[in-house]
Amino acid sequence: MPEEPITLAAGQITGRGRSINPFVIIRDAAAFIAFAEEVFDADEVVEARTAAPTGELIHAELRVGDSLLLIADPQPGWPARPGLFQIWVSDVERLMTRAVNRGAVVVTPPTPFYGSLTLARLEDQWGNLWWVYQPTPG
């Protein structure tokens, strides 16, 4: 008899996220939140923001589309750990322009990919690498 799955289905999760939610530890998390709001149309989950007495963030959350990204500033024992992300967008050119205008570097310009996608990559100033995908209209 097969075992029960150990990961929870969407209807069973009591928190704000999904079955898996990326968490990055990056310097100046507050500046990254502003960057993500401006570039990716992210929305901060304001009630989740938790600052240490120093003012550094020990926890913050961003809604990006239907996903949740968790962010914190480095702390003793929590070294910086940028992420590698795949994100789906409706306008890769506009997103890339927004990102570059806010300090990101283009790694791969928008490029046809397998005939049905456009792919681009960028690196933000925190060292996160973003694979940006747009469905190509048929």
CSV table of C-alpha atoms in Angstrom, one decimal:
chain,number,residue,atom,x,y,z
A,1,MET,CA,0.0,0.0,0.0
A,2,PRO,CA,1.5,3.4,-1.0
A,3,GLU,CA,2.4,5.8,1.8
A,4,GLU,CA,0.6,9.1,2.4
A,5,PRO,CA,2.4,12.1,0.9
A,6,ILE,CA,4.3,14.2,3.5
A,7,THR,CA,3.9,17.6,1.7
A,8,LEU,CA,0.7,19.4,2.3
A,9,ALA,CA,-1.8,20.3,-0.5
A,10,ALA,CA,-2.8,23.9,-1.0
A,11,GLY,CA,-6.0,23.6,1.0
A,12,GLN,CA,-4.2,22.2,4.0
A,13,ILE,CA,-1.6,25.0,4.4
A,14,THR,CA,-2.5,27.3,7.2
A,15,GLY,CA,0.1,30.0,6.5
A,16,ARG,CA,0.3,32.5,3.7
A,17,GLY,CA,2.5,30.4,1.4
A,18,ARG,CA,2.6,27.4,-0.9
A,19,SER,CA,4.0,23.9,-0.3
A,20,ILE,CA,7.5,25.4,-0.9
A,21,ASN,CA,8.5,29.0,-0.5
A,22,PRO,CA,12.0,30.3,-1.3
A,23,PHE,CA,13.8,32.2,1.4
A,24,VAL,CA,16.8,34.5,0.7
A,25,ILE,CA,19.1,36.2,3.1
A,26,ILE,CA,20.5,39.3,1.5
A,27,ARG,CA,22.1,42.5,2.7
A,28,ASP,CA,19.7,45.4,2.8
A,29,ALA,CA,16.5,43.4,2.6
A,30,ALA,CA,14.4,46.5,2.7
A,31,ALA,CA,16.0,47.8,-0.5
A,32,PHE,CA,15.4,44.5,-2.1
A,33,ILE,CA,11.7,44.7,-1.2
A,34,ALA,CA,11.5,48.1,-2.9
A,35,PHE,CA,13.3,46.7,-6.0
A,36,ALA,CA,10.9,43.7,-6.2
A,37,GLU,CA,7.9,45.9,-5.8
A,38,GLU,CA,9.1,48.2,-8.6
A,39,VAL,CA,10.4,45.5,-11.0
A,40,PHE,CA,8.1,42.4,-10.4
A,41,ASP,CA,5.0,44.2,-9.1
A,42,ALA,CA,5.5,42.3,-5.8
A,43,ASP,CA,3.4,43.2,-2.8
A,44,GLU,CA,4.9,43.1,0.7
A,45,VAL,CA,2.9,41.2,3.3
A,46,VAL,CA,3.2,44.1,5.7
A,47,GLU,CA,2.0,42.2,8.8
A,48,ALA,CA,4.9,39.7,8.3
A,49,ARG,CA,7.7,42.3,8.5
A,50,THR,CA,9.8,41.7,11.6
A,51,ALA,CA,12.8,43.8,12.5
A,52,ALA,CA,15.6,43.2,15.0
A,53,PRO,CA,16.4,45.9,17.5
A,54,THR,CA,19.1,47.1,15.0
A,55,GLY,CA,16.4,47.7,12.4
A,56,GLU,CA,17.6,44.9,10.2
A,57,LEU,CA,14.9,42.6,8.9
A,58,ILE,CA,14.8,39.1,10.4
A,59,HIS,CA,11.7,38.2,8.4
A,60,ALA,CA,9.7,39.8,5.6
A,61,GLU,CA,7.5,38.3,2.9
A,62,LEU,CA,6.7,39.3,-0.7
A,63,ARG,CA,3.8,38.1,-2.8
A,64,VAL,CA,5.0,37.8,-6.4
A,65,GLY,CA,2.2,36.6,-8.6
A,66,ASP,CA,0.8,33.6,-6.8
A,67,SER,CA,4.0,32.8,-5.0
A,68,LEU,CA,5.6,33.9,-1.7
A,69,LEU,CA,9.2,35.0,-1.3
A,70,LEU,CA,10.7,35.2,2.2
A,71,ILE,CA,13.5,37.6,2.9
A,72,ALA,CA,15.8,38.5,5.7
A,73,ASP,CA,19.0,40.5,6.4
A,74,PRO,CA,22.1,38.5,7.4
A,75,GLN,CA,22.4,38.0,11.2
A,76,PRO,CA,25.0,36.2,13.3
A,77,GLY,CA,24.8,32.6,12.1
A,78,TRP,CA,22.7,33.6,9.1
A,79,PRO,CA,25.1,34.3,6.2
A,80,ALA,CA,23.9,35.9,3.0
A,81,ARG,CA,22.3,33.4,0.7
A,82,PRO,CA,21.0,34.9,-2.6
A,83,GLY,CA,18.6,32.8,-4.7
A,84,LEU,CA,18.1,31.4,-8.2
A,85,PHE,CA,14.6,32.1,-9.4
A,86,GLN,CA,12.4,31.4,-12.4
A,87,ILE,CA,9.6,33.9,-12.9
A,88,TRP,CA,6.8,34.0,-15.6
A,89,VAL,CA,5.8,37.4,-16.9
A,90,SER,CA,3.6,38.9,-19.6
A,91,ASP,CA,6.1,41.4,-20.9
A,92,VAL,CA,9.8,40.4,-20.6
A,93,GLU,CA,11.1,43.5,-22.4
A,94,ARG,CA,9.3,45.9,-20.0
A,95,LEU,CA,10.5,43.8,-16.9
A,96,MET,CA,14.1,43.8,-18.1
A,97,THR,CA,14.0,47.6,-18.6
A,98,ARG,CA,12.6,48.1,-15.1
A,99,ALA,CA,15.3,45.8,-13.7
A,100,VAL,CA,18.2,47.5,-15.5
A,101,ASN,CA,16.9,51.0,-14.5
A,102,ARG,CA,17.1,49.8,-10.9
A,103,GLY,CA,20.6,48.4,-11.0
A,104,ALA,CA,20.2,44.8,-12.3
A,105,VAL,CA,22.5,43.5,-15.0
A,106,VAL,CA,21.3,41.6,-18.1
A,107,VAL,CA,22.9,38.1,-18.2
A,108,THR,CA,20.9,36.9,-21.3
A,109,PRO,CA,18.8,39.3,-23.3
A,110,PRO,CA,15.3,38.3,-24.3
A,111,THR,CA,15.8,35.3,-26.6
A,112,PRO,CA,13.4,32.9,-28.4
A,113,PHE,CA,13.5,29.6,-26.5
A,114,TYR,CA,12.0,26.4,-27.9
A,115,GLY,CA,9.7,28.3,-30.2
A,116,SER,CA,7.0,28.9,-27.6
A,117,LEU,CA,8.8,31.0,-25.0
A,118,THR,CA,11.0,34.0,-24.7
A,119,LEU,CA,13.8,33.7,-22.1
A,120,ALA,CA,15.9,36.3,-20.5
A,121,ARG,CA,18.2,36.3,-17.4
A,122,LEU,CA,19.2,39.0,-15.1
A,123,GLU,CA,21.3,39.4,-11.9
A,124,ASP,CA,20.1,41.9,-9.3
A,125,GLN,CA,22.5,43.8,-7.1
A,126,TRP,CA,22.0,41.3,-4.3
A,127,GLY,CA,23.4,38.4,-6.4
A,128,ASN,CA,20.0,36.8,-7.1
A,129,LEU,CA,19.8,35.3,-10.6
A,130,TRP,CA,16.4,35.5,-12.3
A,131,TRP,CA,15.3,33.3,-15.3
A,132,VAL,CA,12.5,35.4,-16.8
A,133,TYR,CA,10.1,33.5,-19.0
A,134,GLN,CA,7.3,34.9,-21.3
A,135,PRO,CA,5.0,32.7,-23.3
A,136,THR,CA,5.4,33.6,-27.0
A,137,PRO,CA,2.0,34.4,-28.5
A,138,GLY,CA,0.9,31.7,-31.0
